[in-house]
XYZ file of C-alpha atoms in Angstrom:
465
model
C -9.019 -19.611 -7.670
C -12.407 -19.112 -6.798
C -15.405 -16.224 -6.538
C -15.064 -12.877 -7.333
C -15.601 -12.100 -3.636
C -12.738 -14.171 -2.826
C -10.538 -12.270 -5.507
C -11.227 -9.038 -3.599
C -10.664 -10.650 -0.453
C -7.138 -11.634 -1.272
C -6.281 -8.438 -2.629
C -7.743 -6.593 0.905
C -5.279 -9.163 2.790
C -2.651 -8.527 0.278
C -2.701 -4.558 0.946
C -2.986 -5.234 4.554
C -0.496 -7.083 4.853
C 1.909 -4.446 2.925
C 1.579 -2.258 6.422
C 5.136 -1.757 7.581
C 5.716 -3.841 10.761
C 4.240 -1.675 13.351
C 6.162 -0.879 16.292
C 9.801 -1.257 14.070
C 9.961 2.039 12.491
C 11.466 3.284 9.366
C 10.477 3.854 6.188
C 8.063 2.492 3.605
C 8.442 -0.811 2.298
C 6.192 -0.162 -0.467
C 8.826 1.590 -1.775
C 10.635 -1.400 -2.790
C 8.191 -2.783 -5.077
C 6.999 0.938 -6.502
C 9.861 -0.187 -9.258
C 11.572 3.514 -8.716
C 8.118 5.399 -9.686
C 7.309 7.810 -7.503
C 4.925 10.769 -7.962
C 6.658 14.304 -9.641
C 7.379 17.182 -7.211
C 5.485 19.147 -9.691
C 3.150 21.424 -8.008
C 0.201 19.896 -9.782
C 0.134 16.806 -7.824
C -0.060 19.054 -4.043
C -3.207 20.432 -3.574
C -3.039 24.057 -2.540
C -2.893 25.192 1.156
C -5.830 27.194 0.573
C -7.246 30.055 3.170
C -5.372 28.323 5.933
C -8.728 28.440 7.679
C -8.967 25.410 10.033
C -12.402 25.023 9.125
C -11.898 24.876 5.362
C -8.138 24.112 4.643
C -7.707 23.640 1.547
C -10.433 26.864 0.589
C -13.230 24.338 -0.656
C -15.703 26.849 -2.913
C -19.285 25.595 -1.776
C -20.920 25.597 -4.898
C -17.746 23.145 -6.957
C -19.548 19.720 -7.799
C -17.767 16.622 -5.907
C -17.427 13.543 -8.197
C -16.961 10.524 -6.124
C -16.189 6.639 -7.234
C -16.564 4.194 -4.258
C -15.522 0.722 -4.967
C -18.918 -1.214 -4.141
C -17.818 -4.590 -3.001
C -17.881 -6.336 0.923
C -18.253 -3.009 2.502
C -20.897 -2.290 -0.066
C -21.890 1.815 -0.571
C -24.002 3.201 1.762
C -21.245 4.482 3.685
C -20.168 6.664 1.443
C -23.430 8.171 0.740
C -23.208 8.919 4.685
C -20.179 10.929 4.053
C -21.305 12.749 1.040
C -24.694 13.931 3.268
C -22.282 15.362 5.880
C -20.044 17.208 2.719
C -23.324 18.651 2.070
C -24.202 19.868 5.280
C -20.674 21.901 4.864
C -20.980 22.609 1.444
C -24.858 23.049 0.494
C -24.374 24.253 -2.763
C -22.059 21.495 -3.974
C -24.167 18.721 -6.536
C -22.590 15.373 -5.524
C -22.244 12.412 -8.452
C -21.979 9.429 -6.779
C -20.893 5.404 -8.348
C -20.827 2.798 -6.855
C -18.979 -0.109 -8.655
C -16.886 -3.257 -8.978
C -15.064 -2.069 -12.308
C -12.657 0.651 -10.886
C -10.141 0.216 -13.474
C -12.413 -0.384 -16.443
C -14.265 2.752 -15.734
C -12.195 5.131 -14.690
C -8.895 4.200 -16.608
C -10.278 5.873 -19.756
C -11.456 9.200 -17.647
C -7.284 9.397 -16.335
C -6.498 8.973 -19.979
C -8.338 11.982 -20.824
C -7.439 14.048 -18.094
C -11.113 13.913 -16.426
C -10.383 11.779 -13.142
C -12.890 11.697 -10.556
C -12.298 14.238 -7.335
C -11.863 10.971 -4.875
C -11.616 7.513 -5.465
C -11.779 4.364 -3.575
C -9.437 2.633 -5.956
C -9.945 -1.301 -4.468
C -11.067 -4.503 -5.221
C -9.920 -7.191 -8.513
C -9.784 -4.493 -10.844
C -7.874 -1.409 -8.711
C -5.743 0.914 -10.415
C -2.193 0.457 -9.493
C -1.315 3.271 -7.460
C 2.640 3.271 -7.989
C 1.689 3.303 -11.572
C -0.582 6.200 -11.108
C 2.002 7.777 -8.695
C 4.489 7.577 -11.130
C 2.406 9.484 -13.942
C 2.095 12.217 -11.556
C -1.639 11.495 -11.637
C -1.965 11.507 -7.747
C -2.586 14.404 -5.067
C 0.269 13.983 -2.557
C -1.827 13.781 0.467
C 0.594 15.236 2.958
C -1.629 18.503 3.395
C -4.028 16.181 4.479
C -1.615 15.065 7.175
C -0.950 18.603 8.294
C -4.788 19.771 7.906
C -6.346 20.617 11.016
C -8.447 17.332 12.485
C -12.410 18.422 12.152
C -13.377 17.154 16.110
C -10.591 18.934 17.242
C -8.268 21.167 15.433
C -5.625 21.468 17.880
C -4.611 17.956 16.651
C -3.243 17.107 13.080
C -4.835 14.864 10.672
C -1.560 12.389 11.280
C -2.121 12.581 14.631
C -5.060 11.035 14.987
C -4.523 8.077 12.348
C -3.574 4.362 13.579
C 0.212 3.063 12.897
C 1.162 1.871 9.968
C -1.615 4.303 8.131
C 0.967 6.711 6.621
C 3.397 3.907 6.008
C 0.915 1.623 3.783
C -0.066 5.069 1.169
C 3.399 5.977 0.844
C 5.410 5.169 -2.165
C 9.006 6.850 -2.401
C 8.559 8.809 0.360
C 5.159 10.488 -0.530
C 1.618 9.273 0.265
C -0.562 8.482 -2.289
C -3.886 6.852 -0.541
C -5.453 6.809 2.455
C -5.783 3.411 3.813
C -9.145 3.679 5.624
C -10.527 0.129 6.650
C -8.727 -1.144 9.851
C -8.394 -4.914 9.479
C -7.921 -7.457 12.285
C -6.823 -10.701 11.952
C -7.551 -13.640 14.273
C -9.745 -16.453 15.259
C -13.428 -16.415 15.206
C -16.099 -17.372 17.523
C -19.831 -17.616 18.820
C -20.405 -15.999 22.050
C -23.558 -18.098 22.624
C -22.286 -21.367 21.691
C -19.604 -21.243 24.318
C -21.799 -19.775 26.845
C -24.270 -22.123 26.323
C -21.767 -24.717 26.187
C -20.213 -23.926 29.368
C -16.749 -23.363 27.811
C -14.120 -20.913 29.529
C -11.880 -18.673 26.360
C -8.703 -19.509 26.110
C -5.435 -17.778 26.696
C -2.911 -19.565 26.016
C -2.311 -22.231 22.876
C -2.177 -24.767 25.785
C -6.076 -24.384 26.638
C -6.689 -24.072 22.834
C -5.677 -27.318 22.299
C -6.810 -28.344 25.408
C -10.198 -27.047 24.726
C -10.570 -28.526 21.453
C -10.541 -32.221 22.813
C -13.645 -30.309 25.029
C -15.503 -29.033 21.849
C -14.694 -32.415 19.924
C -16.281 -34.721 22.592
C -19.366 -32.504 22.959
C -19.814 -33.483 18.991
C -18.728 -30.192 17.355
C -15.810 -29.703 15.325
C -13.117 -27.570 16.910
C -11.306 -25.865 13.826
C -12.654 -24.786 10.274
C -10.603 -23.478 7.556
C -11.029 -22.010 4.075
C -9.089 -25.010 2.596
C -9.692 -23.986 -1.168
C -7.192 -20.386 0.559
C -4.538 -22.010 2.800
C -3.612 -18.262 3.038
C -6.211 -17.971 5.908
C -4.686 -21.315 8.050
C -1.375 -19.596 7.430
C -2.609 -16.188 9.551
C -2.927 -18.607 12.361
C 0.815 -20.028 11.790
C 2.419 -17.099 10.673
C 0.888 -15.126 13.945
C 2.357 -18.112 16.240
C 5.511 -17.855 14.824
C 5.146 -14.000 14.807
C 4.395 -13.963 18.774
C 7.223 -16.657 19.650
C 10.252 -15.162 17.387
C 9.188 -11.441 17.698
C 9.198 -8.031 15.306
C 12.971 -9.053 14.312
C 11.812 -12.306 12.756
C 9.028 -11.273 11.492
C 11.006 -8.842 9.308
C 13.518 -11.296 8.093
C 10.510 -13.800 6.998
C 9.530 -10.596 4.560
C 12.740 -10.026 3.273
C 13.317 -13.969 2.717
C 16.168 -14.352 4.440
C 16.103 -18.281 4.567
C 18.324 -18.153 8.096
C 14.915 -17.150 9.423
C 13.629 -20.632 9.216
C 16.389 -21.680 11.304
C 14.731 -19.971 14.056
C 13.202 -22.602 16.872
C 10.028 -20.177 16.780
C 9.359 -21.469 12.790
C 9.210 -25.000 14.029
C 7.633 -24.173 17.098
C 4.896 -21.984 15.791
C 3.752 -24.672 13.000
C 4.069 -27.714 15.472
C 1.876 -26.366 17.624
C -0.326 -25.220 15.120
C 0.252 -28.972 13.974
C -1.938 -30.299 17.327
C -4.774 -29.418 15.329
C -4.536 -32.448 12.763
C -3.106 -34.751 15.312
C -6.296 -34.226 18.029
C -8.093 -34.470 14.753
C -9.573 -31.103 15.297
C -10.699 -30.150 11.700
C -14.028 -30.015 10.402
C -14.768 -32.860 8.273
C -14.833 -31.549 4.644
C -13.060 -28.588 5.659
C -10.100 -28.858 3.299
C -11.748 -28.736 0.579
C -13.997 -25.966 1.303
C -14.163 -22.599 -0.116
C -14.245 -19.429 2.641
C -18.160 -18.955 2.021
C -18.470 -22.873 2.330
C -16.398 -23.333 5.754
C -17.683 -19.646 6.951
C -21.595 -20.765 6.983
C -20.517 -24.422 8.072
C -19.385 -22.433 10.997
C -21.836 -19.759 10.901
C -24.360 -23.081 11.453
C -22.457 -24.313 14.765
C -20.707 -27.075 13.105
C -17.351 -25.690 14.100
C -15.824 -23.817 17.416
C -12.996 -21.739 15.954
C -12.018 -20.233 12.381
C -9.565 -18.175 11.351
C -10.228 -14.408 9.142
C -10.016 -11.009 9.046
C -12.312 -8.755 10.370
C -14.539 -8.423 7.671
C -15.956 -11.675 8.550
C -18.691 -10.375 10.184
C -20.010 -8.204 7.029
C -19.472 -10.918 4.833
C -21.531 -13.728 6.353
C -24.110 -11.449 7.908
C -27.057 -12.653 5.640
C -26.395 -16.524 7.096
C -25.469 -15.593 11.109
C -27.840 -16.316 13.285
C -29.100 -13.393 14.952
C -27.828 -14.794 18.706
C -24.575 -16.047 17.410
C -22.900 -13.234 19.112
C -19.643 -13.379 16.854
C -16.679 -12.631 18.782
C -12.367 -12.179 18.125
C -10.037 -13.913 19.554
C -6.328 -12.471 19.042
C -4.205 -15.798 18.315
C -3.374 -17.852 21.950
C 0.236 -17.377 23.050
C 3.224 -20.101 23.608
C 5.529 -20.556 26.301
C 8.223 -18.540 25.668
C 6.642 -15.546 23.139
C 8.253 -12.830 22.788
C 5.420 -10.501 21.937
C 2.369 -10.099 24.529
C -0.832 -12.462 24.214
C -2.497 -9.421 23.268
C -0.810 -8.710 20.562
C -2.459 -8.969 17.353
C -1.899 -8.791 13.449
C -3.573 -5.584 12.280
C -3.738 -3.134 9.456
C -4.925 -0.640 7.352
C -6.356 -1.836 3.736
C -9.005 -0.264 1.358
C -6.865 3.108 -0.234
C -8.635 5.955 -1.184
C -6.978 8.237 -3.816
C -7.158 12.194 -4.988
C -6.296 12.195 -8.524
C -4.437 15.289 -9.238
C -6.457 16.404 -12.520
C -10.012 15.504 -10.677
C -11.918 19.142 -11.422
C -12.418 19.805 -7.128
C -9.125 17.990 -5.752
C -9.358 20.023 -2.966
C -12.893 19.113 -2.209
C -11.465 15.495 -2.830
C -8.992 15.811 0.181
C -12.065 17.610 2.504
C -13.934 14.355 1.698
C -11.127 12.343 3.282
C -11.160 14.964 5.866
C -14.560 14.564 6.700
C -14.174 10.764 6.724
C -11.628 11.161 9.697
C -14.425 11.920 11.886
C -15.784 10.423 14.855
C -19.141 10.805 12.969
C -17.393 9.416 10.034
C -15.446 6.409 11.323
C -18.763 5.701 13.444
C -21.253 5.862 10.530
C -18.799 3.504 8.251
C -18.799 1.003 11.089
C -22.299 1.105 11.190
C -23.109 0.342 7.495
C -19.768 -1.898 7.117
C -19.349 -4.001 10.255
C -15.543 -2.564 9.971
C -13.074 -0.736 11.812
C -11.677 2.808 10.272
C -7.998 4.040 10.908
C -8.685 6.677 13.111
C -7.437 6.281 16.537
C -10.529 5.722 19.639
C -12.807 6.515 16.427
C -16.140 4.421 17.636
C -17.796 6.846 19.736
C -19.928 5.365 22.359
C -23.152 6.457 20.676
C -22.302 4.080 17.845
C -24.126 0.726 17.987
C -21.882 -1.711 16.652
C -22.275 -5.742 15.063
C -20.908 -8.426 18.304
C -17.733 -8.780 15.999
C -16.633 -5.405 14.900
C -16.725 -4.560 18.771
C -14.948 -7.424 19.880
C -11.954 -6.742 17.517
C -12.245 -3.288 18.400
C -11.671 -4.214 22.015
C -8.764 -6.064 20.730
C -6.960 -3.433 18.778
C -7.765 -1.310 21.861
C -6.377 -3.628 24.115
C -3.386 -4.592 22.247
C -1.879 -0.982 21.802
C 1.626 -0.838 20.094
C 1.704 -4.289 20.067
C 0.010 -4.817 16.830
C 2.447 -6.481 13.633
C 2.093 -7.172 9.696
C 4.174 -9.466 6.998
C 4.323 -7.758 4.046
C 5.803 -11.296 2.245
C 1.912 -12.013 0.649
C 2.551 -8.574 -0.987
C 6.106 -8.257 -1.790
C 6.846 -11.676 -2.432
C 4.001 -13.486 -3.630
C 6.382 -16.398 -5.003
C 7.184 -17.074 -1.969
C 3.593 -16.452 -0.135
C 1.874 -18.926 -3.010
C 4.886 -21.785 -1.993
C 4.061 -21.415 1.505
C 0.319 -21.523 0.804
C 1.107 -25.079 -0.900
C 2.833 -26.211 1.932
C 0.042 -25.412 3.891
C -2.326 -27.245 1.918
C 0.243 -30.235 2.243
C 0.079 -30.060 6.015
C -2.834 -29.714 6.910
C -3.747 -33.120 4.695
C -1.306 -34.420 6.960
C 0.870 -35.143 3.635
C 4.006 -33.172 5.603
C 5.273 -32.867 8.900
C 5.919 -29.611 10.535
C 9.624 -30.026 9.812
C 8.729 -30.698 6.155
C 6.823 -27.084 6.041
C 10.130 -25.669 7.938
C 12.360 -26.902 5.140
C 9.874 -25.698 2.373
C 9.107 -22.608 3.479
C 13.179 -22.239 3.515
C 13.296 -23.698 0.212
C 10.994 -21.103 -1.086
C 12.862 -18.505 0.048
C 14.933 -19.001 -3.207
C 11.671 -18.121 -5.400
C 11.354 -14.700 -7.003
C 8.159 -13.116 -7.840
């Protein structure tokens, strides 16, 4: 399919987009694909209260040695180095062993065979451990004392108090969570602050001025639109989110559950046909199509395109080809007449799990780890090193200098509140997702109209993963 970036990239969007809708309430829908594992009620997997002390919860012993796995891919390390310095600042006499890798499963499968896990993990990328089937072997810490530990900047407030919806939702598996989803991701379309300024052109608000605007960009000789055409997934945030804002939370639920009467919905043909106006203006960036992300992202990166679509950790990813004035910048997707969600509302939500194995040798100083990391001083040193967004709620503190893009989407989240959503369909029904992907590809080749998509994405509705 292509790189191994783009592997890990796909699985990020896939875990993202497994957040419960946000906003609707109700239980996990992990739990429908944890195929009835769940973790044992068996004290081993709950780590103990401890001294009850809010400053050490779970009765860390200073001198236990922390083993720590960090899954070194887009975000890279250095983060979590940050976080093990401010363990030790707590815990002086602890001796810290610290990898960073790509091959989660590969190395650590063999140390959860023999009962010699790691203390915390951040189980991600191509080669992740599956968590349900960890769960289910009772090989996981069930990280609700976390969620009732005392919050370090201020421990009037619990740890689930503080964390972003849809946080809890995405680590829990049959009623229990597992992982804490750290990285915040935003999804949306992408652009340079300087080439508009210098180009004179206003932002737009609604789809309207998009399309509008593109006719601007296209006679000035750039391309309006690029795409990662080799991943239709990423065109089909921006017509998934246009549908999204027209048909609202209720729709949005029934496209995840494949109920084929939601393509009967005027939003479906609404949100595609305007999305549609693209290929008609001929909008797209010659070549575009075909392109891999890293392909399109520096064709863009270069000013030969206005707008493309990603997730927030577009910034990190292409930051050894941005110019250093590009002054990236988010743009939550531009409303229709008629939506029934705000402009401001935006597709959001929490990806990159970290993990507490229940047989790691300091479990407890695993879950103070993840503590610690649900910091201000946390939160604001991995958005520093990462170009990223954390889970924790107003957690860039105004001391922390921060990439053009990572504070744009952070004004974003900010400014869209509650009104943040998810599909969980490229998770739970990836049949489904990779038929929709194809019609995708189809339309924007201009091989189908927007009614064709409408009646394959119903169609699909029939496939099973």
């Amino acid at each position: 399919m292509g790189s191994a970036t783009e592997y890990n990239r796909r699985d990020i969007f896939k875990r993202a987009a497994a957040v419960t809708v946000l906003a609707a309430g109700g239980g996990s829908l992990l739990a429908a694909c944890a195929g009835g594992t769940g973790g044992s009620s068996d004290t081993k997997s709950t780590a103990s209260a401890g001294t009850g002390n809010a400053n050490n919860p779970f009765g860390v012993k200073a001198s236990d040695p922390l083993d720590v796995v960090i899954f070194k891919g887009g975000y890279g390390d250095d983060y979590a180095k940050a976080f093990e310095d401010m363990y030790k600042k707590t815990y002086a006499g602890a001796t810290i062993s610290h990898l960073g890798t790509q091959d989660i499963s590969p190395k650590l499968q063999p140390r959860f065979n023999a009962g010699n896990p790691p203390d915390v993990v951040d189980d991600s990328g191509a080669q992740q451990m599956k968590i349900d089937v960890l769960a289910g072997a009772d090989q996981l810490t069930d990280l609700s004392v976390l969620l009732d530990a005392p919050y370090l900047d201020d421990p009037s407030k619990k740890i689930r108090d503080v964390l972003l919806p849809g946080t809890i939702e995405q680590g829990t598996i049959n009623g229990k969570m597992y992982s804490l989803n750290y990285v915040y991701t935003v999804y949306g379309l992408w652009y340079s602050n300087k080439l508009f300024k210098d180009k004179g052109w206003a932002v737009p608000k609604t789809w309207d001025d998009f399309i509008t605007l593109c006719g601007t960009i296209k006679a000035a000789g750039v391309a309006p639109f690029a795409h990662q055409g080799k991943y239709p997934y990423y065109a089909n945030y921006v017509i998934l989110d246009l549908i999204a804002k027209q048909g609202g939370l209720d729709l949005i639920k029934k496209i995840d559950a494949c109920d084929p009467t939601a393509w009967d919905d005027p939003a479906v043909l609404a949100g595609v046909s305007a999305f549609y106006k693209i290929m008609e203006g001929d909008y797209l960036l010659p070549g575009t199509n075909g392109m891999t992300h890293t392909e399109s992202q520096t064709a863009w990166c270069q000013g030969k395109a206005a707008f493309i679509p990603s997730g927030s950790w577009l910034e990190n990813e292409m930051i050894k080809v941005t110019p250093a004035d590009f002054d990236m910048a988010f743009l939550p997707i531009p409303s229709l007449t008629g939506d029934k969600l705000p402009a401001t509302a935006v597709r959001a939500g929490a990806g990159e799990p970290f993990i507490v194995p229940s047989k790691g040798k300091n479990k407890n100083g695993g879950l103070e780890f993840l503590r610690m990391m649900l910091t201000k001083e946390g939160s604001g040193k991995f958005a520093a090193a990462a170009n990223s967004l954390t889970v924790l709620k107003d957690g860039i503190g105004a001391d922390v200098v921060l990439k053009p893009g990572t504070k744009s989407s952070s004004v974003a989240v900010t400014a869209a509140g509650t009104g943040t959503f998810n599909f969980t369909y490229p998770d739970l029904q990836t049949a489904f997702d990779t038929e929709l992907q194809n019609a995708t590809n189809e339309l924007v080749n201009k091989r189908i109209s927007p009614a064709d998509w409408v009646a394959r994405g119903k169609a699909a509705t029939s496939k099973k993963v």
